[in-house]
Coordinates of N, CA, C and O in Angstrom, one line a residue:
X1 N -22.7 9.3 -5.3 CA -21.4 10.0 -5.4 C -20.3 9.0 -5.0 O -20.7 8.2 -4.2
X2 N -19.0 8.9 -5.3 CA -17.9 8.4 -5.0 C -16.7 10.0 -4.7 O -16.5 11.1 -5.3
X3 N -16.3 9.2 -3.3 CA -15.3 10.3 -2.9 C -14.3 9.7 -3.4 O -14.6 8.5 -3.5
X4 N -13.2 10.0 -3.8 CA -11.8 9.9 -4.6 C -10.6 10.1 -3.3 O -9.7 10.8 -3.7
X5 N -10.4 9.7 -2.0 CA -9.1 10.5 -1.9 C -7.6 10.7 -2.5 O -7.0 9.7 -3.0
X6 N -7.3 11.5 -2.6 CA -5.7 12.1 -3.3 C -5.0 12.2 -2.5 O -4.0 12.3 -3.2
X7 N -4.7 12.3 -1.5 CA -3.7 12.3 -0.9 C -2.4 12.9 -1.1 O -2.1 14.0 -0.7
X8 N -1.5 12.1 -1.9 CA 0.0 12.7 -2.2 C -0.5 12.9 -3.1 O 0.4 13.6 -3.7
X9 N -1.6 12.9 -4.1 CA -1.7 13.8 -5.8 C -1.8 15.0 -5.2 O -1.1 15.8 -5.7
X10 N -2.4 15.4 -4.3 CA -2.9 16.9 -4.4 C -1.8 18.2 -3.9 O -1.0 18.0 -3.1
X11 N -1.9 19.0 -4.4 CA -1.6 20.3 -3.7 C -2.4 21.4 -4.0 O -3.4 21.4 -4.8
X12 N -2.0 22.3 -3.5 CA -2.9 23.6 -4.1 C -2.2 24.6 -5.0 O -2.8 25.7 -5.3
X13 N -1.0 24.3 -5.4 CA -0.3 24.9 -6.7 C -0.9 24.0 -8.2 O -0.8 24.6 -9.2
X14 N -1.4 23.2 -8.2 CA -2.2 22.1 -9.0 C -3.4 23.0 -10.0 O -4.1 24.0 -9.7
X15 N -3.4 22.4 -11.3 CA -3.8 23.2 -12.0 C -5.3 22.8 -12.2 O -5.4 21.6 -11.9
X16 N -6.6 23.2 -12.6 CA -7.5 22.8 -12.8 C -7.7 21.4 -13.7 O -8.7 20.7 -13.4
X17 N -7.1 21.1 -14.5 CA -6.5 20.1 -15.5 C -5.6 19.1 -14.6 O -6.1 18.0 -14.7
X18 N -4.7 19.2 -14.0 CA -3.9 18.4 -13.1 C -5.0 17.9 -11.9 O -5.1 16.8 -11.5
X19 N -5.4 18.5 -11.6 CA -6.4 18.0 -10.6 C -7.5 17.0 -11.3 O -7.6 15.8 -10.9
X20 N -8.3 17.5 -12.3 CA -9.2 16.5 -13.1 C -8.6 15.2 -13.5 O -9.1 14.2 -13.2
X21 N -6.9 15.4 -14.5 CA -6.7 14.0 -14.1 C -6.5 13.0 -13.1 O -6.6 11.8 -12.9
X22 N -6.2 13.9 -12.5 CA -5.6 12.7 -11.0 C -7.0 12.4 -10.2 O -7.1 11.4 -9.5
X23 N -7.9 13.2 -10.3 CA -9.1 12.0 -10.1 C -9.7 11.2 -10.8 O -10.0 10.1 -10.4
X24 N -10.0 11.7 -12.1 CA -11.1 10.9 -13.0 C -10.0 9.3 -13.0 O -10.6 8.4 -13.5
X25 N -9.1 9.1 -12.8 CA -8.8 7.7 -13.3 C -7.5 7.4 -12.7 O -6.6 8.3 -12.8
X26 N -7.1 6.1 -11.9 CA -7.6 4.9 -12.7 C -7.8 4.1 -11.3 O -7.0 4.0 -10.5
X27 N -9.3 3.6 -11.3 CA -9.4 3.4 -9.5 C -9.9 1.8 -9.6 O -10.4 1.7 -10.8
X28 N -9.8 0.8 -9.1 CA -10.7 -0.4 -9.1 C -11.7 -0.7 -8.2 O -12.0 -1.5 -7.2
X29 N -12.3 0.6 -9.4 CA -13.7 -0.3 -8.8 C -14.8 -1.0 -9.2 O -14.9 -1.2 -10.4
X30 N -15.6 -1.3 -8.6 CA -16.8 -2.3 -9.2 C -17.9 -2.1 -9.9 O -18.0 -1.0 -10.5
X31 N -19.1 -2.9 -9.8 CA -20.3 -2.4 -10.7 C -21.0 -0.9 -9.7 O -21.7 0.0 -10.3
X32 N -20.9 -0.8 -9.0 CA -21.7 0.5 -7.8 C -20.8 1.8 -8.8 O -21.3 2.9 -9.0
X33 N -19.7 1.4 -9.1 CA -19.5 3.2 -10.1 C -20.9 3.4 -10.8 O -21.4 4.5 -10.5
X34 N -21.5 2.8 -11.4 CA -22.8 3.1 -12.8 C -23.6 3.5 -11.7 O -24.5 4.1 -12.3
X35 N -24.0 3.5 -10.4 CA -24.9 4.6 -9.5 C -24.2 5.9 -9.0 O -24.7 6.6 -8.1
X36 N -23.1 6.2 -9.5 CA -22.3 7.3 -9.6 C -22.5 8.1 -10.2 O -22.2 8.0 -11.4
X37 N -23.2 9.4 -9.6 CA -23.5 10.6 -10.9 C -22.4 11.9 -10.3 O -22.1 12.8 -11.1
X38 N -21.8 12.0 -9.0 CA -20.7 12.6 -9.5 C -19.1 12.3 -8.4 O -18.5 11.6 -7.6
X39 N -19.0 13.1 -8.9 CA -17.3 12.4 -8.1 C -16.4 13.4 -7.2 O -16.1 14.4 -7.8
X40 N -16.1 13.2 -6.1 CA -15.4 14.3 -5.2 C -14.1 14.0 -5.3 O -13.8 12.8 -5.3
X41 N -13.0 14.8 -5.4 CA -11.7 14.9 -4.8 C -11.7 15.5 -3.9 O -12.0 16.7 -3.8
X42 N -11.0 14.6 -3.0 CA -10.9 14.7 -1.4 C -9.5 14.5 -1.4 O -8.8 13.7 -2.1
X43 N -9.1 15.6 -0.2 CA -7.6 15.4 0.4 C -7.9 16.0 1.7 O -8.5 17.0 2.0
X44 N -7.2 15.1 2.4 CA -7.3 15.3 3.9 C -8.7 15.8 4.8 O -8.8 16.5 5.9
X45 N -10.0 15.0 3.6 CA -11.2 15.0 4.3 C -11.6 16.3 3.7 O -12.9 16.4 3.8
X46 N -11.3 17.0 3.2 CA -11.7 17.8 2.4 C -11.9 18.3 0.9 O -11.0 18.3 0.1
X47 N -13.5 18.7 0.6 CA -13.5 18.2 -0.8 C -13.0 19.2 -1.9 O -13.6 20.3 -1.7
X48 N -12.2 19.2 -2.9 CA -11.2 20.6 -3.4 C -12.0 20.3 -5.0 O -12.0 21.2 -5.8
X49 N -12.6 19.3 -5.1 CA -13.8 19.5 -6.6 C -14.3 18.8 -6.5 O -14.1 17.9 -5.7
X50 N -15.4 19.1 -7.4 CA -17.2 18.6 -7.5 C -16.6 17.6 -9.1 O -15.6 18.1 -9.7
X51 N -17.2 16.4 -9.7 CA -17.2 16.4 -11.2 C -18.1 16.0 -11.3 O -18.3 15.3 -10.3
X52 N -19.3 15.9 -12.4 CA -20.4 15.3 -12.5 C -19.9 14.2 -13.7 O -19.4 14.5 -14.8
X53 N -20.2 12.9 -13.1 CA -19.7 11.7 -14.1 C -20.7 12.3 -15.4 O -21.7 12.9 -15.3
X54 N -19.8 11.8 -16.8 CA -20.4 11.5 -17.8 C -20.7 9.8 -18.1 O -21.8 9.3 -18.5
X55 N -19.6 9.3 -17.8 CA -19.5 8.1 -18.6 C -17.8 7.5 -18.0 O -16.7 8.1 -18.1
X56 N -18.0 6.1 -17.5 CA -17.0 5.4 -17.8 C -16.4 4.4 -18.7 O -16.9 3.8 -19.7
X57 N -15.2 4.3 -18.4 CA -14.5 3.3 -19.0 C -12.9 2.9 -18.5 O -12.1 3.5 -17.8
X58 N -12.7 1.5 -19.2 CA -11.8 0.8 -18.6 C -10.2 1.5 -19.1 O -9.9 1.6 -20.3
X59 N -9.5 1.9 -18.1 CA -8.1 2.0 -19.0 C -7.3 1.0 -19.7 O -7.1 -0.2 -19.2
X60 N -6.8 1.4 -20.8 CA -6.2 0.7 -22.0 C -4.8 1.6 -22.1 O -4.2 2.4 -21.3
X61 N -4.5 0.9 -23.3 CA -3.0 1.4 -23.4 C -3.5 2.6 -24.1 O -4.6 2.9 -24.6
X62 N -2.0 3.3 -23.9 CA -1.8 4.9 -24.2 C -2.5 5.8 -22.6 O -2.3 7.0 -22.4
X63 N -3.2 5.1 -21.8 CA -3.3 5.7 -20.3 C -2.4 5.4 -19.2 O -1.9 4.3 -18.8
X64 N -2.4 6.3 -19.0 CA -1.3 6.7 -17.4 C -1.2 5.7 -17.1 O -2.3 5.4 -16.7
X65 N -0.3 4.6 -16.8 CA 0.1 3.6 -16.5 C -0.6 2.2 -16.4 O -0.6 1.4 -15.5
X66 N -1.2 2.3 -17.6 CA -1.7 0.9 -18.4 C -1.4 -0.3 -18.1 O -2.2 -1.3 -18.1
X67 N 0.2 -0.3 -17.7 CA 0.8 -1.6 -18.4 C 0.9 -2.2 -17.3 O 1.5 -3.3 -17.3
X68 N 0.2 -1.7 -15.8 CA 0.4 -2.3 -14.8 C -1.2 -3.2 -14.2 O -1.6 -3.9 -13.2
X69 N -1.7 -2.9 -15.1 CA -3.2 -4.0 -15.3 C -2.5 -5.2 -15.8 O -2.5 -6.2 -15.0
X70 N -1.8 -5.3 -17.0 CA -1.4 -6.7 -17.5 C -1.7 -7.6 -16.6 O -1.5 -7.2 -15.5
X71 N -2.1 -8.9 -16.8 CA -2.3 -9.5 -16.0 C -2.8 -9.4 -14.7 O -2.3 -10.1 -13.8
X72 N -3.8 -8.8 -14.7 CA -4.4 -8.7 -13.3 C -5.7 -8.9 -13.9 O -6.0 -8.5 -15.1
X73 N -6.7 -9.7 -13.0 CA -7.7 -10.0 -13.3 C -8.7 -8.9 -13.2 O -9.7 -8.9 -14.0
X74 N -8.6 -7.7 -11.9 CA -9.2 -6.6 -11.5 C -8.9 -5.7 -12.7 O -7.8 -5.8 -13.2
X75 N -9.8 -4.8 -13.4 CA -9.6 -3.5 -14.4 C -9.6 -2.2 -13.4 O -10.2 -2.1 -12.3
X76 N -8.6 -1.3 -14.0 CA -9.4 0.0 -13.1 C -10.1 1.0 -14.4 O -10.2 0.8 -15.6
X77 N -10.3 2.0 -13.7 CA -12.1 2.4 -13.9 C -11.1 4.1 -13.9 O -10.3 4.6 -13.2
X78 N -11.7 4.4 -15.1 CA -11.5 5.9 -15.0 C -13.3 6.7 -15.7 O -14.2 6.1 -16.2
X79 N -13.0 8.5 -15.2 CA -14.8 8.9 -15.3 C -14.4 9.8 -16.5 O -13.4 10.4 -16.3
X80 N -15.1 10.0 -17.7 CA -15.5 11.1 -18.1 C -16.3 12.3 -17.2 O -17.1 11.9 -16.4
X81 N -16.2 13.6 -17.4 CA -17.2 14.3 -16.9 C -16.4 15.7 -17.1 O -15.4 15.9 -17.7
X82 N -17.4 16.7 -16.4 CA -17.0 18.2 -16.0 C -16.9 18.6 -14.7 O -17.3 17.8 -13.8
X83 N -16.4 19.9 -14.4 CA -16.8 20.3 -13.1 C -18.3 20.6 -13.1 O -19.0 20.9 -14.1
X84 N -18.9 20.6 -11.3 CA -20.3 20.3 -11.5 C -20.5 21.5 -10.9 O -20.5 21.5 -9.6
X85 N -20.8 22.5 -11.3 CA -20.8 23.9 -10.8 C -22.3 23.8 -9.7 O -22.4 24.5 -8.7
X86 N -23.1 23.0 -10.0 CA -23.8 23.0 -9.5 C -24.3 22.6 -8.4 O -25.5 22.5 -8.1
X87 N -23.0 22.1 -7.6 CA -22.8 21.5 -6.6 C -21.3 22.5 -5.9 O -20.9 21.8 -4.9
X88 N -20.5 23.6 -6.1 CA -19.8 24.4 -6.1 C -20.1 25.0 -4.4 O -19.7 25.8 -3.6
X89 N -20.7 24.3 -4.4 CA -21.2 24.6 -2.3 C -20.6 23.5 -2.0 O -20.3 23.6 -0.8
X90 N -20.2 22.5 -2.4 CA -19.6 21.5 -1.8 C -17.8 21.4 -1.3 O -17.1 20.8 -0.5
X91 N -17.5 22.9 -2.6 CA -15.8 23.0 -2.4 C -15.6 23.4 -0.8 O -16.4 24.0 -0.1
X92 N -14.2 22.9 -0.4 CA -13.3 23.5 0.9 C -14.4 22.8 1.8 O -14.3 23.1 3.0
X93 N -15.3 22.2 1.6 CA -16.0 22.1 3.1 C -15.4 20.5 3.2 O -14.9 20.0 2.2
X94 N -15.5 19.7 4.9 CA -15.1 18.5 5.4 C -15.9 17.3 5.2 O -17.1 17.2 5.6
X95 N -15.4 16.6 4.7 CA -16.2 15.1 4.9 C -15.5 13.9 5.6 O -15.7 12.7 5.4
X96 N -14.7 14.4 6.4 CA -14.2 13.7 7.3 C -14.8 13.1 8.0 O -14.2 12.2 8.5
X97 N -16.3 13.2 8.5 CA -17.3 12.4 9.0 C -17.6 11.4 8.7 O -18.1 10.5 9.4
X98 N -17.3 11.3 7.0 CA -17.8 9.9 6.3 C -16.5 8.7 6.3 O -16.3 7.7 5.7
X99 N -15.7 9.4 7.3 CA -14.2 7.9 6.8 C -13.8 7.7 8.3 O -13.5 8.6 9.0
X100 N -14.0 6.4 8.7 CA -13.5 5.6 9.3 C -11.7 6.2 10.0 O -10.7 6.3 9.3
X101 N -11.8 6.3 11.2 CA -10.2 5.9 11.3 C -9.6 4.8 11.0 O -10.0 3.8 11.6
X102 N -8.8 4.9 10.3 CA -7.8 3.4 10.0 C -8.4 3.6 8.6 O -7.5 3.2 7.9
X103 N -9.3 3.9 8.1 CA -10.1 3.7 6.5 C -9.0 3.5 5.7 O -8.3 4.5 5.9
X104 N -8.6 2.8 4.9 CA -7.3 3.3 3.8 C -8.0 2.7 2.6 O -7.2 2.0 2.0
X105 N -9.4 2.8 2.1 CA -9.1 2.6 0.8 C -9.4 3.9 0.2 O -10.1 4.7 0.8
X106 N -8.9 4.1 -0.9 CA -8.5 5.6 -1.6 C -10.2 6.1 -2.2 O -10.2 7.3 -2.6
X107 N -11.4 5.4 -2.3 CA -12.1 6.1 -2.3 C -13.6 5.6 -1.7 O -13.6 4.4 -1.4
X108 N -14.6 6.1 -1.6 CA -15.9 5.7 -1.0 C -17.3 5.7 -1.9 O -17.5 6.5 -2.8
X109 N -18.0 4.9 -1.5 CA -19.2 5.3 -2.4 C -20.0 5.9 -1.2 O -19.8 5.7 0.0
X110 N -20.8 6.6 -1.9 CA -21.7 7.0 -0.9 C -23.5 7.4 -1.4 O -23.9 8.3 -2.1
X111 N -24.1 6.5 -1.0 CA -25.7 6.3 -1.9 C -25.8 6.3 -3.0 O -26.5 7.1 -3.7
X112 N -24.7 5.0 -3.6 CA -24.7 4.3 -4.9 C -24.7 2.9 -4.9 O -24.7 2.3 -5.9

């Protein structure tokens, strides 16, 4: 799994759809996403959705702010998927255990 934090994306007026975008994409990360079968959004150590990856891919033009790859040698990485109902035990509970104080990168792999 990869945890996602959101931080300033999130709130809880956020729509099921507003929340799916603002995690599935656009993160830089490396080859460890493809042992990623699903994806948490986390705010404030708490996980607010489950998604079970389908499939990635690189953002291109016509995505949420594309044009700021130009020239950068790093791609970021956005996920296809759904919510993973079957993991629906995992909403509102803490994973604050898994982050580092001082931690600031925006998301984690975790047994991928």
């Amino acid at each position: 799994m990869i945890l996602f934090r959101i931080p300033r994306l999130w709130s809880p007026e956020m729509s099921a759809e507003e929340l799916y975008e603002t995690t599935q994409g656009w993160w830089t990360l490396g080859a460890r996403r493809k042992g990623a079968d699903y994806a948490f959004a986390v705010n404030r150590g708490v996980i607010r959705e489950v998604y079970r990856i389908d499939s990635w891919r690189q953002r291109q033009p016509g995505d949420r702010d594309w044009e700021q790859d130009i020239g950068k040698s790093r791609k970021r990485w956005g996920f296809s998927g759904e919510v993973a109902d079957e993991l629906a035990h995992y909403r509102n509970t803490s994973m604050r255990h898994l982050f580092k104080q001082g931690e600031s990168s925006p998301f984690k792999y975790v047994n991928c």
